[in-house]
């Protein structure tokens, strides 16, 4: 393998694939990035077995020659050092040549690097994914759907399936669900032209979705998603992102979502968020994060928390609308804040069926997302 | 105590004094901020016994009423909660009232807070400092002098005196010295009108100087420094910053600074820095950070490092000037980078007396600072 390549293009590809590198891998070859060179260009691959990312650098784009290929070939280079050194090379043009025993020579300006390479034959082969279950959606929509659900996943490894986000697609509706048994987040989106595609129980690790989000550009990019038996493939421009589907059956969450309610409040999202945040500051000192909310006789609601060591916080907040019975309820304010942070709507609806029933939160101008928080059983 | 006070002014004062709050204090009263109110204004005090910071808020400044004092008094409030909640209060005007058992009521907008206060009589009294040894210097000069020396202090608690920066003042020259026995940094400044002031062996903890730096504003402020037997007081606007002087005698560092040298190189600071940085990337994988520098026959120098697992880096760098004998020397590249980062001069001089003698670095256009790095004894 012998090439000369542009630094900024190589660097961008390295940044993409390096998101699949785990610092804790016990398999030496997986701490490397694989380079495959042919006359079309260079393909970089990295994998931690759960995630694999592949990025293709074409030899030429419409504007310029990016890679000059003198000799095709492959090598695996130590990721950590490779990632850091390429960024810091002194010139835009980089020469790379693989010699005996995969010793790799990199030259840029007056800098010469000799890197211990590994045998590319040892690198795991990426899964081949049959492409019959394919949907496309805009990158920013996908990023939003991830952001608005992934915070509700479980972080406990005792229930691995709950560390992922459930994806269902049926009747042109893609739906994400996440729950840690104390709270739940759902977000749906209408997709067009997916009548023939249907899947359920596709569960993707939250960690993986966060890495995927970082790779999706902010500009309007279309992401192609291919769902196979135990793998999902995301195609973003010239990047292929493979993820394992988590094993197991995702629990049925429909039963914990109340279908009726006795109290309905409409509130200003920002004001509620700031108010809960102040009560949270005190509640977190007690480790429980318990905050109380109660309707007041003269209208409005009271938000309060207390700590035996520090004192009390009490707030009054106006209601935009109020329907149904008065109530007094306690909940984990951290869970409520997590929801309030990602709601983009200026107003939100909170619905209750009783002191011990799940609390429902919905943005006013968006019927596609819903959040549920289980209340605390408190003595007073 | 009963006042109403402007949020942004109170918040700024809290930010200043809270730098003296240690999260690991075992003395409960020291986890608090003391407020003393009289008709002139409010004084905030915080202390971790090593550092004490006091900030005064006048009742009025030229523009407006800042504090309306209804009743003077004092209280100690839990710092962590107080710091966080004041920032997040919903209105600019804050009411504070201390009632029975130091229970403190804070009201702002529709928010009411009841805080458990502590007895201000239990708060330690700040040292009284006799003001005969006083110097003034511009805040940005002091910040620079700290930045250009403090990185060389020792982080080992086994030699407490070396965890500080040595201050000496004589003949109108203020000199800072820091060393961890492997490297040394000195920075001097000419002060005017300090003929009558002289001190030596004033050693101030590096940690303290870093906190002090954060409080000094970037605009041209004059800092008054009062040196007493075991305390130093810094006066910055309305903030008083008290620091303990470290116990013990600072070692004589004059012997480790070579007075003659056999080789002298003039280099471009930025180019050398980038070159050492690349060699460092590899050297740090070996934990030793060893980088080699050697003069080349055809002029210029070679910078190189190697790692058995990863490979080698080799660089050539032009010299702006070269005097004396050729050489080959090994050193800790992290120490060299630390110096290169804080040198503001575009060019620097590196001087050597031999493979095992200290390396001297000096900015070309600044005779007031000097850095020394001890070389490594290597076999090849």
XYZ file of C-alpha atoms in Angstrom:
760
model
C 0.000 0.000 0.000
C 1.360 3.384 -1.027
C -0.662 6.585 -1.225
C -0.554 10.303 -0.806
C -3.668 11.786 0.770
C -5.046 15.154 1.952
C -4.770 15.635 5.712
C -8.123 17.304 6.401
C -10.117 14.657 4.478
C -8.250 11.772 6.142
C -8.691 13.447 9.513
C -12.446 13.831 9.080
C -12.809 10.141 8.199
C -10.664 9.154 11.168
C -12.852 11.229 13.492
C -15.939 9.390 12.210
C -14.677 5.830 12.496
C -12.823 6.412 15.787
C -16.207 6.653 17.543
C -16.330 2.857 17.289
C -13.018 2.442 19.137
C -13.417 1.279 22.715
C -10.603 2.216 25.088
C -11.280 -0.934 27.069
C -11.032 -3.524 24.326
C -9.209 -6.734 25.189
C -8.820 -7.726 21.530
C -5.642 -5.952 20.281
C -6.737 -5.759 16.624
C -9.882 -3.802 17.667
C -7.750 -1.014 19.102
C -6.760 -0.305 15.505
C -8.251 1.378 12.450
C -8.186 -0.642 9.225
C -7.259 1.078 5.964
C -8.165 -0.573 2.659
C -6.831 1.102 -0.472
C -7.945 0.392 -4.029
C -8.002 2.601 -7.117
C -11.404 4.030 -6.147
C -10.105 5.370 -2.858
C -9.490 4.546 0.795
C -11.921 2.813 3.174
C -11.396 3.208 6.927
C -13.017 0.750 9.343
C -13.197 0.553 13.122
C -15.225 -1.758 15.340
C -15.856 -2.657 18.966
C -18.048 -5.632 17.907
C -21.232 -3.784 19.056
C -20.678 -0.888 16.671
C -18.710 -0.890 13.416
C -18.111 2.262 11.415
C -16.824 2.472 7.878
C -15.913 5.667 6.037
C -15.003 5.877 2.371
C -12.651 8.518 0.948
C -12.976 8.692 -2.849
C -9.743 9.118 -4.838
C -11.277 12.199 -6.441
C -14.286 14.404 -5.879
C -15.668 17.029 -8.256
C -13.118 19.582 -7.101
C -9.776 17.852 -6.599
C -7.627 14.747 -6.251
C -7.931 13.582 -2.647
C -5.963 10.359 -2.793
C -3.212 9.476 -5.224
C -2.975 5.688 -5.185
C 0.489 4.354 -6.093
C -0.149 0.878 -4.782
C -3.356 -0.657 -3.340
C -3.232 -2.635 -0.109
C -4.406 -2.811 3.495
C -3.100 -2.315 7.028
C -4.416 -1.872 10.586
C -2.898 1.082 12.510
C -3.019 1.767 16.281
C -6.081 4.034 16.588
C -5.181 6.276 19.530
C -1.801 7.335 18.175
C -3.024 7.476 14.556
C -5.980 9.736 15.496
C -3.798 12.162 17.446
C -0.775 12.366 15.149
C -2.604 12.865 11.820
C -4.369 15.924 13.242
C -1.032 17.429 14.217
C 0.974 16.798 11.054
C 2.631 19.936 9.649
C 1.480 19.740 6.007
C -1.747 19.157 4.076
C -0.185 16.416 1.940
C 0.572 13.130 3.667
C 2.531 10.189 2.217
C 1.786 6.716 3.537
C 3.569 3.502 2.655
C 3.266 0.015 4.142
C 6.468 -2.037 4.084
C 7.554 -5.398 5.480
C 5.665 -6.730 8.532
C 3.058 -3.984 8.088
C 5.567 -1.334 9.205
C 3.906 1.855 8.002
C 5.838 4.987 7.009
C 4.051 8.317 7.178
C 5.730 11.490 5.945
C 4.481 15.093 6.028
C 6.727 18.119 5.716
C 9.884 17.445 7.729
C 8.101 14.873 9.897
C 8.679 11.136 9.457
C 6.693 8.563 11.383
C 7.212 4.843 11.494
C 4.160 3.052 12.858
C 3.819 -0.561 13.976
C 0.983 -1.877 11.780
C -1.063 -5.043 12.231
C -2.214 -7.690 9.759
C -5.542 -6.597 8.181
C -6.530 -10.260 7.728
C -7.023 -10.453 11.495
C -9.597 -7.648 11.458
C -13.205 -8.889 11.851
C -15.306 -8.952 8.689
C -18.296 -6.609 8.811
C -21.749 -8.226 8.726
C -23.384 -8.351 5.327
C -26.848 -6.871 5.575
C -29.646 -7.791 3.228
C -31.424 -4.630 2.239
C -35.123 -5.421 2.073
C -36.214 -3.501 5.192
C -35.043 0.010 4.288
C -36.341 3.411 5.353
C -34.944 6.902 4.815
C -35.380 9.844 7.130
C -33.890 13.321 7.467
C -30.822 13.412 9.725
C -32.111 16.223 11.941
C -35.386 14.370 12.557
C -33.470 11.232 13.544
C -31.205 13.242 15.869
C -34.260 14.849 17.498
C -36.013 11.525 17.966
C -32.901 10.139 19.639
C -32.447 13.194 21.893
C -36.105 13.141 22.953
C -36.090 9.499 24.069
C -32.575 8.280 24.890
C -32.405 10.079 28.269
C -35.072 7.698 29.621
C -33.137 4.460 29.065
C -31.963 2.394 31.999
C -28.302 2.566 32.983
C -28.486 -0.704 34.917
C -26.801 -3.607 33.199
C -29.132 -5.987 35.082
C -31.838 -5.401 32.470
C -29.792 -5.078 29.254
C -32.830 -4.702 27.005
C -33.832 -1.466 28.811
C -30.420 0.122 28.085
C -31.666 0.462 24.509
C -34.337 2.426 22.653
C -37.139 0.385 21.078
C -37.876 1.102 17.395
C -41.154 0.075 15.835
C -42.305 0.795 12.301
C -45.836 0.068 11.102
C -48.370 1.894 8.931
C -45.851 4.560 7.924
C -45.241 5.463 11.583
C -41.797 5.108 13.152
C -41.968 5.082 16.954
C -39.158 5.247 19.531
C -39.737 4.110 23.131
C -37.376 4.257 26.109
C -38.011 3.381 29.754
C -36.085 2.580 32.906
C -39.249 1.394 34.749
C -39.520 4.744 36.605
C -40.190 6.887 33.551
C -40.946 6.495 29.880
C -40.413 8.536 26.726
C -42.023 7.974 23.337
C -41.583 9.858 20.098
C -43.202 9.074 16.737
C -42.717 10.321 13.215
C -44.772 9.869 10.041
C -42.631 8.522 7.220
C -43.789 8.568 3.646
C -43.611 5.669 1.229
C -42.802 2.995 3.807
C -46.056 1.058 3.407
C -44.126 -2.104 2.546
C -41.764 -1.867 5.498
C -42.650 -3.062 8.968
C -40.521 -4.002 11.938
C -40.909 -4.381 15.694
C -38.743 -5.140 18.714
C -35.698 -3.502 17.121
C -33.801 -2.328 20.219
C -30.604 -0.277 19.793
C -28.287 0.567 22.698
C -28.592 4.195 23.921
C -24.808 4.527 23.898
C -24.802 3.544 20.205
C -27.526 6.069 19.340
C -25.548 8.838 21.069
C -22.480 8.003 18.946
C -24.666 7.863 15.821
C -26.054 11.340 16.630
C -22.533 12.767 16.699
C -21.830 11.504 13.186
C -25.024 12.827 11.567
C -24.263 16.304 10.140
C -26.447 19.250 11.194
C -27.314 20.149 7.607
C -30.184 18.339 5.982
C -28.795 14.903 5.231
C -30.884 11.862 4.420
C -30.066 8.801 6.529
C -30.832 5.400 5.014
C -31.629 2.736 7.583
C -31.437 -0.963 6.740
C -32.873 -3.363 9.332
C -31.775 -7.005 9.306
C -32.216 -9.872 11.796
C -29.698 -8.808 14.407
C -28.072 -5.737 12.845
C -29.053 -2.267 11.725
C -27.073 -0.333 9.160
C -27.196 3.466 8.925
C -25.926 5.047 5.707
C -24.940 8.709 6.111
C -23.210 10.182 3.061
C -20.034 8.095 2.736
C -20.227 6.665 6.253
C -21.683 3.252 7.074
C -22.629 2.777 10.721
C -23.431 -0.812 11.779
C -25.071 -1.540 15.105
C -26.027 -4.759 16.824
C -29.701 -5.117 17.799
C -29.972 -5.912 21.533
C -31.042 -9.489 22.389
C -34.318 -10.075 24.185
C -37.933 -8.985 24.074
C -38.713 -5.380 25.007
C -41.439 -5.260 27.697
C -44.957 -4.157 26.803
C -45.143 -0.542 27.985
C -48.705 0.169 26.885
C -50.157 -0.868 30.265
C -48.326 1.801 32.277
C -49.652 4.657 30.144
C -52.972 5.842 31.614
C -55.697 6.279 29.028
C -57.868 8.634 31.101
C -57.009 11.378 33.586
C -58.692 13.383 36.326
C -56.546 16.535 36.350
C -55.050 18.447 33.450
C -52.719 21.444 33.763
C -51.359 23.662 30.981
C -48.108 25.417 31.953
C -45.353 27.586 30.500
C -42.479 25.162 29.823
C -39.624 27.585 30.656
C -41.196 28.896 33.867
C -41.977 25.402 35.091
C -38.474 24.270 34.209
C -36.834 27.103 36.183
C -39.131 26.539 39.121
C -38.528 22.777 39.270
C -34.798 23.469 38.882
C -34.737 25.589 42.072
C -36.678 22.953 44.020
C -34.349 20.281 42.596
C -31.265 22.124 43.949
C -32.489 21.473 47.470
C -34.012 18.034 46.850
C -30.774 16.645 45.414
C -29.054 17.207 48.780
C -31.407 14.567 50.179
C -30.402 12.191 47.328
C -34.101 11.458 46.647
C -34.779 14.463 44.367
C -38.344 14.550 45.757
C -40.315 17.646 44.795
C -44.005 18.209 45.584
C -46.552 19.844 43.302
C -50.017 20.847 44.461
C -52.908 22.870 43.107
C -53.846 25.928 45.168
C -57.333 27.091 46.130
C -56.981 30.509 44.553
C -55.606 29.017 41.311
C -52.031 28.298 40.319
C -49.804 25.564 41.650
C -47.280 25.348 44.456
C -43.944 23.636 43.919
C -41.906 22.780 46.998
C -39.075 20.704 48.379
C -37.278 20.436 51.664
C -34.061 19.186 53.187
C -33.641 18.638 56.915
C -30.111 20.043 56.758
C -30.539 22.955 54.400
C -34.116 24.228 54.595
C -37.095 24.637 52.259
C -37.978 26.002 48.827
C -41.558 27.015 47.984
C -42.724 28.498 44.690
C -45.997 29.587 43.173
C -46.620 29.231 39.488
C -49.489 30.443 37.328
C -51.507 27.978 35.314
C -52.471 28.717 31.732
C -55.314 26.268 32.073
C -56.643 23.892 34.692
C -59.252 21.151 34.325
C -60.464 18.535 36.774
C -59.718 17.700 40.396
C -57.228 19.408 42.697
C -54.173 17.346 43.568
C -50.972 17.002 45.573
C -48.262 14.752 44.144
C -44.551 13.982 44.737
C -42.066 12.976 42.074
C -38.379 12.722 41.177
C -37.550 16.255 40.044
C -34.512 15.078 38.064
C -36.817 12.997 35.835
C -39.130 15.967 35.350
C -36.176 18.265 34.499
C -34.860 15.772 31.945
C -38.192 15.993 30.116
C -38.524 19.784 30.431
C -35.038 20.231 28.941
C -35.896 18.479 25.672
C -39.428 19.811 25.172
C -39.261 22.461 22.457
C -42.886 23.570 22.752
C -43.452 26.809 24.724
C -46.339 25.250 26.629
C -46.919 21.771 27.953
C -49.743 19.717 29.367
C -49.375 17.679 32.545
C -52.073 15.119 33.288
C -52.705 13.103 36.462
C -55.101 10.319 37.364
C -54.235 10.138 41.064
C -51.473 10.434 43.665
C -50.057 7.010 42.856
C -50.724 6.970 39.107
C -48.232 7.860 36.406
C -47.822 11.550 35.545
C -48.138 12.336 31.821
C -46.301 15.225 30.130
C -47.002 16.330 26.550
C -45.757 19.293 24.541
C -48.803 21.378 23.492
C -47.912 21.806 19.838
C -46.583 18.318 19.218
C -48.793 15.243 19.394
C -45.893 12.989 18.457
C -44.163 12.769 21.815
C -45.260 11.787 25.297
C -43.438 11.395 28.598
C -44.483 9.445 31.676
C -43.030 9.739 35.191
C -44.021 7.496 38.070
C -44.785 9.459 41.267
C -43.210 8.837 44.687
C -45.252 7.362 47.485
C -44.691 9.847 50.334
C -46.144 9.928 53.810
C -47.152 13.593 53.906
C -30.528 41.085 59.764
C -32.972 42.268 57.111
C -32.001 43.554 53.673
C -33.041 43.758 50.080
C -30.187 43.378 47.593
C -29.586 43.214 43.826
C -29.130 39.659 42.550
C -26.300 40.220 40.057
C -24.135 42.113 42.582
C -24.706 39.546 45.330
C -24.014 36.763 42.863
C -20.693 38.285 41.759
C -19.535 38.567 45.369
C -20.607 35.007 46.094
C -18.610 33.777 43.066
C -15.508 35.523 44.440
C -15.642 34.283 48.018
C -16.803 30.765 47.106
C -13.307 30.083 45.714
C -12.206 29.703 49.337
C -14.785 26.977 50.026
C -13.296 23.515 50.184
C -15.644 20.643 49.370
C -13.699 18.419 51.721
C -13.843 20.487 54.876
C -14.493 18.620 58.139
C -15.391 21.825 60.003
C -19.120 22.447 59.318
C -18.975 26.239 59.787
C -16.327 26.440 56.997
C -18.773 24.969 54.491
C -20.680 28.219 54.884
C -20.439 31.820 53.675
C -20.676 34.498 56.366
C -22.730 37.622 55.718
C -22.177 40.729 57.861
C -24.575 43.604 57.303
C -24.122 47.148 58.555
C -25.359 50.457 57.181
C -22.344 50.726 54.854
C -23.201 47.483 53.085
C -22.742 43.716 53.142
C -19.479 41.826 53.685
C -19.232 38.207 52.529
C -16.504 35.962 53.951
C -15.445 32.401 53.194
C -12.411 30.467 54.413
C -10.772 27.058 54.246
C -8.120 28.131 56.822
C -5.408 28.245 54.090
C -7.259 30.861 52.047
C -9.810 33.386 53.269
C -11.692 35.660 50.891
C -13.757 38.671 51.813
C -15.890 40.711 49.426
C -17.617 43.956 50.293
C -20.853 45.112 48.644
C -21.453 48.823 49.313
C -25.017 49.901 50.103
C -24.787 52.367 47.213
C -22.460 53.007 44.321
C -22.416 56.073 42.082
C -25.243 54.729 39.963
C -27.782 53.080 42.227
C -28.858 51.610 45.547
C -27.468 48.090 45.766
C -28.453 47.125 49.278
C -31.329 48.509 51.298
C -30.483 47.781 54.942
C -33.547 47.473 57.165
C -31.703 45.832 60.035
C -27.975 45.065 60.404
C -26.802 41.627 61.556
C -24.873 38.517 60.610
C -25.441 34.893 59.591
C -23.546 31.968 58.047
C -25.350 30.240 55.146
C -24.590 26.820 53.578
C -22.285 27.752 50.683
C -23.080 25.130 48.072
C -26.840 25.638 48.123
C -26.557 29.421 48.576
C -24.192 29.721 45.568
C -26.471 27.702 43.292
C -29.860 29.069 44.308
C -29.029 32.815 44.228
C -27.910 32.469 40.601
C -31.236 30.896 39.683
C -33.632 33.233 41.469
C -36.360 34.631 39.183
C -36.040 38.351 40.000
C -33.296 40.968 40.277
C -34.453 42.088 43.725
C -33.893 39.690 46.606
C -35.225 40.025 50.162
C -33.273 38.366 52.975
C -34.252 38.188 56.624
C -32.658 36.264 59.494
C -35.113 35.100 62.162
C -34.909 32.916 65.258
C -32.111 30.317 65.410
C -30.510 31.915 62.327
C -33.337 30.621 60.098
C -32.926 32.757 56.999
C -35.816 33.668 54.693
C -35.024 34.584 51.108
C -37.730 35.834 48.763
C -37.536 36.719 45.076
C -40.533 36.920 42.758
C -42.869 34.032 43.645
C -40.024 32.020 45.167
C -39.611 31.651 48.927
C -36.629 29.928 50.464
C -36.066 29.054 54.077
C -32.410 28.298 54.769
C -30.843 26.728 57.850
C -28.312 29.364 58.981
C -25.441 28.938 61.427
C -24.179 31.151 64.254
C -21.719 33.745 62.821
C -19.894 33.826 66.181
C -18.548 30.357 65.360
C -16.914 31.567 62.148
C -13.126 31.981 62.434
C -11.832 35.537 62.766
C -9.649 36.636 59.835
C -5.997 37.385 60.643
C -5.219 41.028 61.196
C -2.316 41.987 58.978
C 0.019 44.841 59.799
C 0.581 46.798 56.647
C 4.250 47.799 56.641
C 5.443 45.527 53.813
C 3.181 46.659 50.969
C 3.692 46.592 47.199
C 1.304 47.304 44.338
C 1.425 45.758 40.905
C -0.848 45.624 37.866
C -3.245 42.687 37.941
C -2.333 41.428 34.461
C 1.388 41.425 35.336
C 0.689 39.411 38.500
C -1.478 36.942 36.539
C 1.299 36.530 33.974
C 3.965 35.982 36.622
C 1.802 33.299 38.225
C 1.044 31.585 34.896
C 4.711 31.567 33.891
C 5.953 29.885 37.085
C 3.189 27.923 38.813
C 3.275 25.009 36.343
C 6.732 24.040 37.689
C 5.693 23.476 41.307
C 5.827 20.018 42.824
C 2.584 18.108 43.240
C 4.060 15.765 45.815
C 2.905 16.422 49.346
C 6.138 14.874 50.648
C 7.942 18.206 50.112
C 5.216 20.722 51.018
C 7.457 23.758 50.534
C 7.899 22.872 46.822
C 4.127 22.902 46.255
C 4.407 26.686 46.493
C 5.946 29.506 44.480
C 8.778 31.427 46.154
C 8.433 35.215 46.200
C 11.461 37.440 46.828
C 11.548 41.225 46.723
C 14.775 43.217 46.913
C 16.161 46.273 45.123
C 12.850 46.982 43.401
C 12.840 43.496 41.813
C 10.063 41.006 42.555
C 11.073 37.458 41.641
C 8.962 34.272 41.498
C 10.642 30.848 41.583
C 9.037 27.400 41.269
C 10.685 24.003 41.085
C 9.802 20.322 41.518
C 13.506 19.260 41.520
C 13.240 18.152 37.846
C 12.606 21.590 36.399
C 12.608 25.202 37.470
C 10.852 28.394 36.392
C 11.741 31.940 37.382
C 10.078 35.206 36.445
C 11.093 38.690 37.632
C 9.504 42.113 37.386
C 10.841 45.587 38.118
C 8.587 47.455 40.538
C 8.875 51.168 41.080
C 8.981 52.887 44.448
C 9.519 49.762 46.529
C 13.021 50.719 47.762
C 11.884 50.436 51.378
C 10.249 47.044 50.968
C 12.184 43.787 51.089
C 11.093 40.237 51.751
C 12.385 36.745 51.112
C 11.254 33.140 51.608
C 7.607 34.101 51.098
C 6.208 30.843 49.678
C 2.560 30.725 48.536
C 0.807 27.487 47.564
C 0.374 27.048 43.791
C -3.264 26.085 44.316
C -3.828 29.396 46.107
C -2.177 31.400 43.323
C -4.389 29.707 40.742
C -7.506 30.710 42.710
C -6.118 34.243 43.094
C -5.588 34.461 39.308
C -9.262 33.675 38.727
C -10.365 36.596 40.906
C -8.103 39.235 39.336
C -10.084 40.966 36.551
C -8.614 41.092 33.047
C -8.882 44.873 32.845
C -6.063 46.891 34.313
C -6.569 46.610 38.052
C -3.936 47.414 40.638
C -3.391 44.668 43.209
C -2.075 45.729 46.635
C -0.036 43.059 48.360
C 0.628 43.185 52.099
C 3.199 40.718 53.426
C 3.186 39.810 57.127
C 4.924 37.079 59.148
C 2.858 34.094 58.083
C 0.150 35.650 55.910
C -0.136 37.577 52.673
C -3.086 39.795 51.906
C -4.087 40.707 48.335
C -6.430 43.650 47.885
C -8.266 43.640 44.537
C -10.974 46.298 44.260
C -13.430 45.375 46.991
C -12.080 41.876 47.476
C -9.588 40.905 50.195
C -7.777 37.624 49.566
C -5.793 36.238 52.534
C -3.311 33.414 52.050
C -1.167 31.503 54.497
C 2.607 31.527 53.795
C 3.902 27.940 53.603
C 6.055 26.806 56.541
C 9.697 25.916 55.962
C 12.765 27.193 54.159
C 12.700 27.143 50.335
C 15.803 25.359 48.987
C 18.595 27.373 47.369
C 18.032 26.926 43.623
C 20.942 29.074 42.436
C 23.318 26.096 42.290
C 21.307 24.140 39.712
C 21.292 27.003 37.214
C 24.411 26.742 35.008
C 26.265 30.022 34.596
C 28.107 29.071 31.393
C 27.098 26.947 28.419
C 28.741 25.167 25.511
C 25.867 25.087 22.994
C 23.308 27.741 22.197
C 20.363 27.351 19.793
C 17.870 29.973 18.652
C 14.570 28.470 17.484
C 11.069 29.456 16.398
C 8.891 28.887 19.479
C 5.753 27.743 17.621
C 7.571 25.363 15.278
C 9.541 23.810 18.124
C 6.372 23.481 20.175
C 4.493 21.660 17.389
C 7.466 19.411 16.726
C 7.955 18.459 20.385
C 4.196 17.910 20.650
C 4.256 15.243 17.907
C 7.236 13.497 19.491
C 5.470 13.732 22.873
C 2.381 11.919 21.492
C 4.507 8.818 21.007
C 6.720 9.236 24.073
C 3.765 9.443 26.447
C 2.744 5.898 25.476
C 5.986 4.750 27.125
C 5.065 6.764 30.265
C 8.565 8.314 30.313
C 7.875 11.163 27.866
C 11.491 10.859 26.658
C 12.278 12.848 23.527
C 15.752 13.211 22.000
C 17.169 16.349 20.427
C 20.402 16.369 18.430
C 22.235 18.790 16.191
C 22.728 17.614 12.608
C 25.879 17.869 10.496
C 24.257 19.857 7.716
C 22.672 22.280 10.202
C 19.310 22.116 11.909
C 18.260 19.777 14.667
C 16.588 16.396 14.779
C 13.821 15.691 17.278
C 12.833 12.078 17.799
C 11.070 9.628 20.079
C 10.180 5.979 19.950
C 7.856 3.435 21.479
C 8.448 -0.294 21.209
C 4.729 -0.900 20.704
C 3.809 1.955 18.378
C 6.836 3.015 16.351
C 8.995 6.102 15.872
C 8.690 9.811 15.178
C 11.568 11.759 13.627
C 11.513 15.463 12.768
C 13.939 17.978 11.344
C 13.792 21.577 12.428
C 15.657 24.631 11.151
C 17.775 26.663 13.527
C 17.681 30.442 13.450
C 21.102 30.492 15.057
C 23.572 27.959 16.382
C 26.678 28.546 18.500
C 29.083 26.123 20.137
C 29.435 22.343 20.223
C 27.136 19.768 18.618
C 25.043 17.762 21.044
C 22.582 14.929 21.612
C 20.358 15.145 24.664
C 17.244 13.438 26.078
C 14.588 15.093 28.218
C 11.011 14.888 29.472
C 9.002 16.345 26.569
C 6.056 17.166 28.848
C 8.284 19.551 30.826
C 9.533 21.169 27.601
C 5.940 21.552 26.280
C 4.828 23.178 29.544
C 7.484 25.848 29.033
C 6.806 26.297 25.294
C 3.095 26.834 26.010
C 3.659 29.858 28.252
C 6.500 31.531 26.321
C 4.998 34.511 24.494
C 8.151 35.421 22.560
C 8.227 34.278 18.894
C 11.770 32.976 19.285
C 13.552 31.288 22.142
C 17.094 30.382 23.139
C 18.012 26.915 24.384
C 21.406 26.529 26.046
C 23.246 23.350 27.055
C 26.476 22.658 28.963
C 26.521 18.899 28.434
C 24.422 15.737 28.139
C 23.855 15.518 31.882
C 23.675 19.253 32.698
C 20.480 21.266 33.024
C 18.894 22.610 29.819
C 18.148 26.339 29.887
C 15.267 27.954 27.960
C 14.821 31.703 27.613
C 12.392 33.781 25.539
C 14.450 35.957 23.158
C 12.699 39.261 23.798
C 12.272 38.888 27.543
C 15.211 38.791 29.945
C 12.906 38.484 32.940
C 12.091 34.801 32.727
C 14.163 31.642 32.599
C 13.295 27.951 32.590
C 15.498 24.985 33.480
C 14.826 21.316 32.674
C 17.026 18.480 33.906
C 17.903 16.008 31.117
C 17.390 12.237 31.238
C 20.303 9.876 31.534
C 19.759 7.462 28.652
C 21.856 4.584 27.409
C 21.894 5.396 23.707
